[in-house]
Amino acid sequence: FSHTCSGDNRFLIVGVKGNLDTDLVTGATYNSVSMTLLRVVQVTSSRWVYVFGLSNPTSGANNVVISASSSTFINGVSASYNGVAQGGQPEAQANLSGTAVTNHDGTVTTINNNAWIVSYAAATVGFSDVGTGVTRIQGDGNTHELMDNGPITPAGSASCQFGAGGPTGNWQSATMSLAPFVGASLMFPRWGSVRR
């Protein structure tokens, strides 16, 4: 699927929801450039979740391509950010999973002032609400979402909290913080695309 990157000091995030039982996703590219696998998590009775990142992705509209070792279910979402430090990303990260829970809180401790929290999550129940400051970026409006929260100032513990508004389910998320480029204006997102 196509994603457009623009601006200065760019960073691209791609979230992937994969197979139910087997780890089959092998990689992602943007404009034929390999992306780095940042996080992977799986919880019993739910799907594998992957987050890929790429510093300084090519400007313009280019294709995100997600690859797997065999035929499988794949959901993909993308978002790009401007004003991101071009090295050492993500500055902090964490995986979280839970079974038979109502709410989910992907928390990391940011290192730099004005960092952004980005979280990609999947669940066995639909998402119906998000915490204070959290923005839904992309998803299928049901069982997988890419969310962010920021800028976080001062640096410290921050989260992307989301829930099912009552139903319990199995959840997994990969959460990370992106450090801002020193001397740049505040980082901001350019929302992307979702494909199933």
PDB file of C-alpha atoms in Angstrom, residues 44-132:
ATOM      1  CA  THR A  44      -2.054 -16.658  23.539  1.00  0.00           C
ATOM      2  CA  SER A  45      -5.227 -16.848  21.428  1.00  0.00           C
ATOM      3  CA  SER A  46      -4.452 -13.621  19.580  1.00  0.00           C
ATOM      4  CA  ARG A  47      -2.310 -12.535  16.683  1.00  0.00           C
ATOM      5  CA  TRP A  48       1.341 -11.615  16.303  1.00  0.00           C
ATOM      6  CA  VAL A  49       2.080  -7.860  16.349  1.00  0.00           C
ATOM      7  CA  TYR A  50       5.117  -6.267  14.677  1.00  0.00           C
ATOM      8  CA  VAL A  51       6.389  -2.689  14.479  1.00  0.00           C
ATOM      9  CA  PHE A  52       8.916  -1.630  11.832  1.00  0.00           C
ATOM     10  CA  GLY A  53      10.703   1.721  11.629  1.00  0.00           C
ATOM     11  CA  LEU A  54      12.758   3.665   9.084  1.00  0.00           C
ATOM     12  CA  SER A  55      14.755   6.857   9.579  1.00  0.00           C
ATOM     13  CA  ASN A  56      14.843   9.349   6.703  1.00  0.00           C
ATOM     14  CA  PRO A  57      12.392   7.531   4.421  1.00  0.00           C
ATOM     15  CA  THR A  58      12.241   8.738   0.818  1.00  0.00           C
ATOM     16  CA  SER A  59      10.012  11.770   0.249  1.00  0.00           C
ATOM     17  CA  GLY A  60       6.856  11.388  -1.794  1.00  0.00           C
ATOM     18  CA  ALA A  61       4.353   8.598  -2.295  1.00  0.00           C
ATOM     19  CA  ASN A  62       5.985   5.169  -2.154  1.00  0.00           C
ATOM     20  CA  ASN A  63       4.849   1.636  -1.411  1.00  0.00           C
ATOM     21  CA  VAL A  64       5.024  -0.133   1.935  1.00  0.00           C
ATOM     22  CA  VAL A  65       5.506  -3.854   1.260  1.00  0.00           C
ATOM     23  CA  ILE A  66       5.069  -6.418   4.050  1.00  0.00           C
ATOM     24  CA  SER A  67       6.499  -9.893   3.441  1.00  0.00           C
ATOM     25  CA  ALA A  68       5.750 -13.282   4.994  1.00  0.00           C
ATOM     26  CA  SER A  69       7.306 -16.729   4.724  1.00  0.00           C
ATOM     27  CA  SER A  70       4.007 -18.234   3.555  1.00  0.00           C
ATOM     28  CA  SER A  71       0.428 -17.224   2.808  1.00  0.00           C
ATOM     29  CA  THR A  72      -1.082 -15.607   5.901  1.00  0.00           C
ATOM     30  CA  PHE A  73      -3.436 -12.997   7.323  1.00  0.00           C
ATOM     31  CA  ILE A  74      -1.831  -9.513   7.306  1.00  0.00           C
ATOM     32  CA  ASN A  75      -3.115  -6.111   8.444  1.00  0.00           C
ATOM     33  CA  GLY A  76      -0.808  -3.135   7.878  1.00  0.00           C
ATOM     34  CA  VAL A  77      -0.903   0.497   9.019  1.00  0.00           C
ATOM     35  CA  SER A  78       1.591   3.336   8.642  1.00  0.00           C
ATOM     36  CA  ALA A  79       2.347   6.801   9.987  1.00  0.00           C
ATOM     37  CA  SER A  80       5.269   9.146   9.430  1.00  0.00           C
ATOM     38  CA  TYR A  81       6.596  11.932  11.638  1.00  0.00           C
ATOM     39  CA  ASN A  82       8.600  15.091  11.034  1.00  0.00           C
ATOM     40  CA  GLY A  83      11.197  16.598  13.362  1.00  0.00           C
ATOM     41  CA  VAL A  84      12.523  13.232  14.560  1.00  0.00           C
ATOM     42  CA  ALA A  85      16.145  12.626  15.580  1.00  0.00           C
ATOM     43  CA  GLN A  86      17.745  10.543  12.831  1.00  0.00           C
ATOM     44  CA  GLY A  87      19.684   8.193  15.109  1.00  0.00           C
ATOM     45  CA  GLY A  88      18.969   6.126  18.209  1.00  0.00           C
ATOM     46  CA  GLN A  89      15.276   5.526  17.531  1.00  0.00           C
ATOM     47  CA  PRO A  90      13.229   4.545  19.337  1.00  0.00           C
ATOM     48  CA  GLU A  91      14.626   6.135  22.476  1.00  0.00           C
ATOM     49  CA  ALA A  92      12.530   3.825  24.713  1.00  0.00           C
ATOM     50  CA  GLN A  93      10.242   0.883  24.048  1.00  0.00           C
ATOM     51  CA  ALA A  94       8.202  -1.844  25.698  1.00  0.00           C
ATOM     52  CA  ASN A  95       5.951  -4.791  24.871  1.00  0.00           C
ATOM     53  CA  LEU A  96       2.766  -5.475  26.798  1.00  0.00           C
ATOM     54  CA  SER A  97       0.258  -8.289  26.629  1.00  0.00           C
ATOM     55  CA  GLY A  98      -2.673  -9.375  28.719  1.00  0.00           C
ATOM     56  CA  THR A  99      -5.503 -11.881  28.704  1.00  0.00           C
ATOM     57  CA  ALA A 100      -9.122 -11.327  29.754  1.00  0.00           C
ATOM     58  CA  VAL A 101      -8.631  -7.608  30.440  1.00  0.00           C
ATOM     59  CA  THR A 102     -10.786  -4.570  29.695  1.00  0.00           C
ATOM     60  CA  ASN A 103      -8.172  -1.828  29.349  1.00  0.00           C
ATOM     61  CA  HIS A 104      -4.620  -1.763  28.079  1.00  0.00           C
ATOM     62  CA  ASP A 105      -1.907   0.787  28.880  1.00  0.00           C
ATOM     63  CA  GLY A 106       1.295   0.804  26.814  1.00  0.00           C
ATOM     64  CA  THR A 107       3.723   2.787  28.986  1.00  0.00           C
ATOM     65  CA  VAL A 108       7.323   3.882  28.414  1.00  0.00           C
ATOM     66  CA  THR A 109       9.599   6.404  30.112  1.00  0.00           C
ATOM     67  CA  THR A 110      10.650   9.053  27.620  1.00  0.00           C
ATOM     68  CA  ILE A 111      14.219  10.335  27.740  1.00  0.00           C
ATOM     69  CA  ASN A 112      14.025  13.570  25.756  1.00  0.00           C
ATOM     70  CA  ASN A 113      11.660  16.485  26.222  1.00  0.00           C
ATOM     71  CA  ASN A 114       8.916  16.697  23.540  1.00  0.00           C
ATOM     72  CA  ALA A 115       9.182  13.031  22.520  1.00  0.00           C
ATOM     73  CA  TRP A 116       6.123  11.289  21.045  1.00  0.00           C
ATOM     74  CA  ILE A 117       4.710   7.970  22.243  1.00  0.00           C
ATOM     75  CA  VAL A 118       3.613   5.608  19.448  1.00  0.00           C
ATOM     76  CA  SER A 119       1.787   2.354  20.159  1.00  0.00           C
ATOM     77  CA  TYR A 120       0.539  -0.365  17.831  1.00  0.00           C
ATOM     78  CA  ALA A 121      -1.885  -2.841  19.372  1.00  0.00           C
ATOM     79  CA  ALA A 122      -4.132  -5.743  18.467  1.00  0.00           C
ATOM     80  CA  ALA A 123      -6.905  -7.374  20.456  1.00  0.00           C
ATOM     81  CA  THR A 124      -9.578 -10.056  20.327  1.00  0.00           C
ATOM     82  CA  VAL A 125     -12.218  -7.370  21.024  1.00  0.00           C
ATOM     83  CA  GLY A 126     -12.885  -4.051  19.324  1.00  0.00           C
ATOM     84  CA  PHE A 127     -11.372  -0.766  20.482  1.00  0.00           C
ATOM     85  CA  SER A 128     -13.973   1.705  21.687  1.00  0.00           C
ATOM     86  CA  ASP A 129     -12.127   4.310  23.762  1.00  0.00           C
ATOM     87  CA  VAL A 130      -8.696   5.840  24.274  1.00  0.00           C
ATOM     88  CA  GLY A 131      -7.056   7.642  27.195  1.00  0.00           C
ATOM     89  CA  THR A 132      -6.413  11.350  27.639  1.00  0.00           C
TER      90      THR A 132
END
